[in-house]
Amino acid sequence: MGAWVMDVFHDHTSLDFLDNLLKSQDQVKFVVDSLAAPVPQTLEDGEIDCSESFQKLMSAIFLAIWLDFDTKIPLAKAKYSGHITDGIEETYDKVKDSPDFQELEKQGQFFKNQAKQWLKSLSENPELSELCELWIKDPENYKKWKENIDWVIDFVS
């Protein structure tokens, strides 16, 4: 699995996503666009590649924190490193008063549901998810990886 590990934000791909989000001029759009696409149901709908999986996972975390900042940021601080939560707080400070964020709040439940569907699909369907296909080959590590994805699904709720 190279630089990938079982927990969130402990791999290069996740950190690249964070850097790209921090550099983005429209951070709300960056997250929303990631989650807005329909979740594939069959291979004809498309496969979820590894990079896309990480993007969906990170977007789900940011969405959850942005929509319920006071409740979620302490939980995130307990789970993730200071660099990560500093980045999350920095993005929240930039987006919280924007019109795009106000619109996101109105559609928050839709995007939470989308995020959960994406996370379930990418973590439970090896036929559609390249990352799931890789992890499932190692049952012990798949279980740990899946527990981390399930934590994020609960976090989004």
PDB file of C-alpha atoms in Angstrom:
ATOM      1  CA  MET A   1       0.000   0.000   0.000  1.00  0.00           C
ATOM      2  CA  GLY A   2       2.993   2.285  -0.084  1.00  0.00           C
ATOM      3  CA  ALA A   3       2.448   5.480   1.868  1.00  0.00           C
ATOM      4  CA  TRP A   4      -1.168   4.661   2.727  1.00  0.00           C
ATOM      5  CA  VAL A   5      -2.057   3.723   6.265  1.00  0.00           C
ATOM      6  CA  MET A   6      -5.281   2.730   7.964  1.00  0.00           C
ATOM      7  CA  ASP A   7      -6.082   6.018   9.687  1.00  0.00           C
ATOM      8  CA  VAL A   8      -7.179   9.263   8.103  1.00  0.00           C
ATOM      9  CA  PHE A   9      -4.587  11.997   7.457  1.00  0.00           C
ATOM     10  CA  HIS A  10      -1.660   9.618   7.935  1.00  0.00           C
ATOM     11  CA  ASP A  11      -0.846   9.338   4.237  1.00  0.00           C
ATOM     12  CA  HIS A  12       0.529  11.551   1.499  1.00  0.00           C
ATOM     13  CA  THR A  13      -2.647  11.574  -0.582  1.00  0.00           C
ATOM     14  CA  SER A  14      -4.730  12.955   2.288  1.00  0.00           C
ATOM     15  CA  LEU A  15      -2.126  15.581   3.075  1.00  0.00           C
ATOM     16  CA  ASP A  16      -2.020  16.583  -0.605  1.00  0.00           C
ATOM     17  CA  PHE A  17      -5.801  17.014  -0.502  1.00  0.00           C
ATOM     18  CA  LEU A  18      -5.476  19.226   2.587  1.00  0.00           C
ATOM     19  CA  ASP A  19      -2.804  21.361   0.901  1.00  0.00           C
ATOM     20  CA  ASN A  20      -4.921  21.727  -2.245  1.00  0.00           C
ATOM     21  CA  LEU A  21      -7.962  22.690  -0.194  1.00  0.00           C
ATOM     22  CA  LEU A  22      -5.998  25.277   1.774  1.00  0.00           C
ATOM     23  CA  LYS A  23      -4.717  26.802  -1.490  1.00  0.00           C
ATOM     24  CA  SER A  24      -8.136  26.786  -3.148  1.00  0.00           C
ATOM     25  CA  GLN A  25      -9.796  30.135  -3.784  1.00  0.00           C
ATOM     26  CA  ASP A  26     -13.242  28.577  -3.334  1.00  0.00           C
ATOM     27  CA  GLN A  27     -12.967  26.049  -0.530  1.00  0.00           C
ATOM     28  CA  VAL A  28     -16.706  25.407  -0.198  1.00  0.00           C
ATOM     29  CA  LYS A  29     -16.960  24.576  -3.900  1.00  0.00           C
ATOM     30  CA  PHE A  30     -13.891  22.327  -3.587  1.00  0.00           C
ATOM     31  CA  VAL A  31     -15.630  20.207  -0.925  1.00  0.00           C
ATOM     32  CA  VAL A  32     -19.153  20.377  -2.377  1.00  0.00           C
ATOM     33  CA  ASP A  33     -18.032  19.379  -5.875  1.00  0.00           C
ATOM     34  CA  SER A  34     -16.341  16.313  -4.428  1.00  0.00           C
ATOM     35  CA  LEU A  35     -19.529  15.092  -2.754  1.00  0.00           C
ATOM     36  CA  ALA A  36     -22.168  16.242  -5.256  1.00  0.00           C
ATOM     37  CA  ALA A  37     -21.533  13.602  -7.914  1.00  0.00           C
ATOM     38  CA  PRO A  38     -23.830  10.569  -7.887  1.00  0.00           C
ATOM     39  CA  VAL A  39     -22.414   7.552  -6.066  1.00  0.00           C
ATOM     40  CA  PRO A  40     -21.703   4.726  -8.541  1.00  0.00           C
ATOM     41  CA  GLN A  41     -23.957   1.710  -8.110  1.00  0.00           C
ATOM     42  CA  THR A  42     -22.452  -0.534 -10.802  1.00  0.00           C
ATOM     43  CA  LEU A  43     -19.211  -0.707 -12.779  1.00  0.00           C
ATOM     44  CA  GLU A  44     -21.086   0.897 -15.671  1.00  0.00           C
ATOM     45  CA  ASP A  45     -21.421   3.997 -13.467  1.00  0.00           C
ATOM     46  CA  GLY A  46     -17.639   4.043 -12.990  1.00  0.00           C
ATOM     47  CA  GLU A  47     -15.054   2.817 -10.542  1.00  0.00           C
ATOM     48  CA  ILE A  48     -13.973   4.833  -7.501  1.00  0.00           C
ATOM     49  CA  ASP A  49     -10.209   5.147  -7.827  1.00  0.00           C
ATOM     50  CA  CYS A  50      -7.873   5.572  -4.855  1.00  0.00           C
ATOM     51  CA  SER A  51      -7.382   9.290  -5.312  1.00  0.00           C
ATOM     52  CA  GLU A  52     -11.127   9.893  -5.529  1.00  0.00           C
ATOM     53  CA  SER A  53     -11.641   7.797  -2.382  1.00  0.00           C
ATOM     54  CA  PHE A  54      -9.285  10.000  -0.395  1.00  0.00           C
ATOM     55  CA  GLN A  55     -10.957  13.123  -1.769  1.00  0.00           C
ATOM     56  CA  LYS A  56     -14.407  11.895  -0.691  1.00  0.00           C
ATOM     57  CA  LEU A  57     -13.126  10.928   2.746  1.00  0.00           C
ATOM     58  CA  MET A  58     -11.479  14.289   3.385  1.00  0.00           C
ATOM     59  CA  SER A  59     -14.456  16.204   2.002  1.00  0.00           C
ATOM     60  CA  ALA A  60     -16.773  14.306   4.357  1.00  0.00           C
ATOM     61  CA  ILE A  61     -14.642  15.272   7.354  1.00  0.00           C
ATOM     62  CA  PHE A  62     -14.511  18.936   6.381  1.00  0.00           C
ATOM     63  CA  LEU A  63     -18.241  19.000   5.676  1.00  0.00           C
ATOM     64  CA  ALA A  64     -19.066  17.509   9.082  1.00  0.00           C
ATOM     65  CA  ILE A  65     -16.858  19.969  10.927  1.00  0.00           C
ATOM     66  CA  TRP A  66     -17.943  23.019   8.955  1.00  0.00           C
ATOM     67  CA  LEU A  67     -21.645  22.287   9.495  1.00  0.00           C
ATOM     68  CA  ASP A  68     -21.328  21.684  13.241  1.00  0.00           C
ATOM     69  CA  PHE A  69     -18.071  23.386  14.128  1.00  0.00           C
ATOM     70  CA  ASP A  70     -18.451  23.844  17.890  1.00  0.00           C
ATOM     71  CA  THR A  71     -19.387  20.192  18.424  1.00  0.00           C
ATOM     72  CA  LYS A  72     -17.123  18.532  15.850  1.00  0.00           C
ATOM     73  CA  ILE A  73     -13.818  20.417  16.134  1.00  0.00           C
ATOM     74  CA  PRO A  74     -13.076  19.141  19.689  1.00  0.00           C
ATOM     75  CA  LEU A  75     -13.674  15.570  18.457  1.00  0.00           C
ATOM     76  CA  ALA A  76     -11.388  16.178  15.491  1.00  0.00           C
ATOM     77  CA  LYS A  77      -8.704  17.640  17.763  1.00  0.00           C
ATOM     78  CA  ALA A  78      -8.820  14.509  19.903  1.00  0.00           C
ATOM     79  CA  LYS A  79      -8.348  12.282  16.834  1.00  0.00           C
ATOM     80  CA  TYR A  80      -6.056  14.214  14.465  1.00  0.00           C
ATOM     81  CA  SER A  81      -2.782  16.118  14.752  1.00  0.00           C
ATOM     82  CA  GLY A  82      -2.521  19.845  15.375  1.00  0.00           C
ATOM     83  CA  HIS A  83      -1.415  20.547  11.800  1.00  0.00           C
ATOM     84  CA  ILE A  84      -4.573  18.922  10.472  1.00  0.00           C
ATOM     85  CA  THR A  85      -6.989  20.603  12.863  1.00  0.00           C
ATOM     86  CA  ASP A  86      -5.215  23.940  12.352  1.00  0.00           C
ATOM     87  CA  GLY A  87      -5.935  23.566   8.632  1.00  0.00           C
ATOM     88  CA  ILE A  88      -9.550  22.677   9.332  1.00  0.00           C
ATOM     89  CA  GLU A  89      -9.969  25.730  11.580  1.00  0.00           C
ATOM     90  CA  GLU A  90      -8.265  27.934   9.001  1.00  0.00           C
ATOM     91  CA  THR A  91     -10.680  26.847   6.284  1.00  0.00           C
ATOM     92  CA  TYR A  92     -13.687  27.285   8.562  1.00  0.00           C
ATOM     93  CA  ASP A  93     -12.622  30.835   9.415  1.00  0.00           C
ATOM     94  CA  LYS A  94     -12.396  31.605   5.691  1.00  0.00           C
ATOM     95  CA  VAL A  95     -15.708  30.050   4.641  1.00  0.00           C
ATOM     96  CA  LYS A  96     -18.118  30.555   7.540  1.00  0.00           C
ATOM     97  CA  ASP A  97     -19.372  33.986   6.439  1.00  0.00           C
ATOM     98  CA  SER A  98     -19.429  33.354   2.696  1.00  0.00           C
ATOM     99  CA  PRO A  99     -22.637  33.114   0.646  1.00  0.00           C
ATOM    100  CA  ASP A 100     -21.498  29.693  -0.599  1.00  0.00           C
ATOM    101  CA  PHE A 101     -21.281  28.465   2.977  1.00  0.00           C
ATOM    102  CA  GLN A 102     -24.740  29.831   3.762  1.00  0.00           C
ATOM    103  CA  GLU A 103     -26.051  27.829   0.797  1.00  0.00           C
ATOM    104  CA  LEU A 104     -24.150  24.747   1.964  1.00  0.00           C
ATOM    105  CA  GLU A 105     -25.809  25.031   5.366  1.00  0.00           C
ATOM    106  CA  LYS A 106     -29.235  24.991   3.696  1.00  0.00           C
ATOM    107  CA  GLN A 107     -28.311  21.798   1.836  1.00  0.00           C
ATOM    108  CA  GLY A 108     -26.288  20.312   4.683  1.00  0.00           C
ATOM    109  CA  GLN A 109     -28.370  17.182   5.192  1.00  0.00           C
ATOM    110  CA  PHE A 110     -28.259  16.334   1.497  1.00  0.00           C
ATOM    111  CA  PHE A 111     -24.461  16.578   1.461  1.00  0.00           C
ATOM    112  CA  LYS A 112     -24.129  14.628   4.707  1.00  0.00           C
ATOM    113  CA  ASN A 113     -26.204  11.843   3.160  1.00  0.00           C
ATOM    114  CA  GLN A 114     -24.098  11.992  -0.010  1.00  0.00           C
ATOM    115  CA  ALA A 115     -20.909  11.798   2.036  1.00  0.00           C
ATOM    116  CA  LYS A 116     -22.141   8.755   3.945  1.00  0.00           C
ATOM    117  CA  GLN A 117     -23.168   7.013   0.719  1.00  0.00           C
ATOM    118  CA  TRP A 118     -19.750   7.679  -0.818  1.00  0.00           C
ATOM    119  CA  LEU A 119     -17.943   6.395   2.280  1.00  0.00           C
ATOM    120  CA  LYS A 120     -20.041   3.237   2.480  1.00  0.00           C
ATOM    121  CA  SER A 121     -19.510   2.500  -1.191  1.00  0.00           C
ATOM    122  CA  LEU A 122     -15.772   3.126  -1.176  1.00  0.00           C
ATOM    123  CA  SER A 123     -15.244   1.048   1.977  1.00  0.00           C
ATOM    124  CA  GLU A 124     -17.652  -1.850   1.404  1.00  0.00           C
ATOM    125  CA  ASN A 125     -17.687  -2.523  -2.322  1.00  0.00           C
ATOM    126  CA  PRO A 126     -14.393  -3.905  -3.670  1.00  0.00           C
ATOM    127  CA  GLU A 127     -15.952  -4.286  -7.112  1.00  0.00           C
ATOM    128  CA  LEU A 128     -16.425  -0.510  -7.370  1.00  0.00           C
ATOM    129  CA  SER A 129     -13.705   0.812  -5.063  1.00  0.00           C
ATOM    130  CA  GLU A 130     -10.053   0.396  -5.932  1.00  0.00           C
ATOM    131  CA  LEU A 131      -9.013   1.275  -2.381  1.00  0.00           C
ATOM    132  CA  CYS A 132     -11.431  -1.217  -0.829  1.00  0.00           C
ATOM    133  CA  GLU A 133     -10.190  -3.869  -3.243  1.00  0.00           C
ATOM    134  CA  LEU A 134      -6.620  -3.268  -2.039  1.00  0.00           C
ATOM    135  CA  TRP A 135      -7.427  -3.237   1.681  1.00  0.00           C
ATOM    136  CA  ILE A 136      -9.747  -6.237   1.640  1.00  0.00           C
ATOM    137  CA  LYS A 137      -6.837  -8.479   0.594  1.00  0.00           C
ATOM    138  CA  ASP A 138      -5.456  -8.079   4.127  1.00  0.00           C
ATOM    139  CA  PRO A 139      -8.407  -8.906   6.440  1.00  0.00           C
ATOM    140  CA  GLU A 140      -6.776  -7.716   9.675  1.00  0.00           C
ATOM    141  CA  ASN A 141      -5.755  -4.347   8.266  1.00  0.00           C
ATOM    142  CA  TYR A 142      -9.001  -4.032   6.299  1.00  0.00           C
ATOM    143  CA  LYS A 143     -10.887  -4.311   9.585  1.00  0.00           C
ATOM    144  CA  LYS A 144      -8.847  -1.463  11.116  1.00  0.00           C
ATOM    145  CA  TRP A 145      -9.163   0.656   7.973  1.00  0.00           C
ATOM    146  CA  LYS A 146     -12.922   0.028   7.832  1.00  0.00           C
ATOM    147  CA  GLU A 147     -13.268   1.005  11.502  1.00  0.00           C
ATOM    148  CA  ASN A 148     -11.690   4.366  10.668  1.00  0.00           C
ATOM    149  CA  ILE A 149     -14.065   4.867   7.741  1.00  0.00           C
ATOM    150  CA  ASP A 150     -17.008   3.912   9.978  1.00  0.00           C
ATOM    151  CA  TRP A 151     -15.808   6.470  12.534  1.00  0.00           C
ATOM    152  CA  VAL A 152     -15.982   9.141   9.814  1.00  0.00           C
ATOM    153  CA  ILE A 153     -19.464   7.963   8.757  1.00  0.00           C
ATOM    154  CA  ASP A 154     -20.641   8.336  12.372  1.00  0.00           C
ATOM    155  CA  PHE A 155     -18.828  11.679  12.595  1.00  0.00           C
ATOM    156  CA  VAL A 156     -20.722  12.980   9.556  1.00  0.00           C
ATOM    157  CA  SER A 157     -24.105  11.958  11.028  1.00  0.00           C
TER     158      SER A 157
END
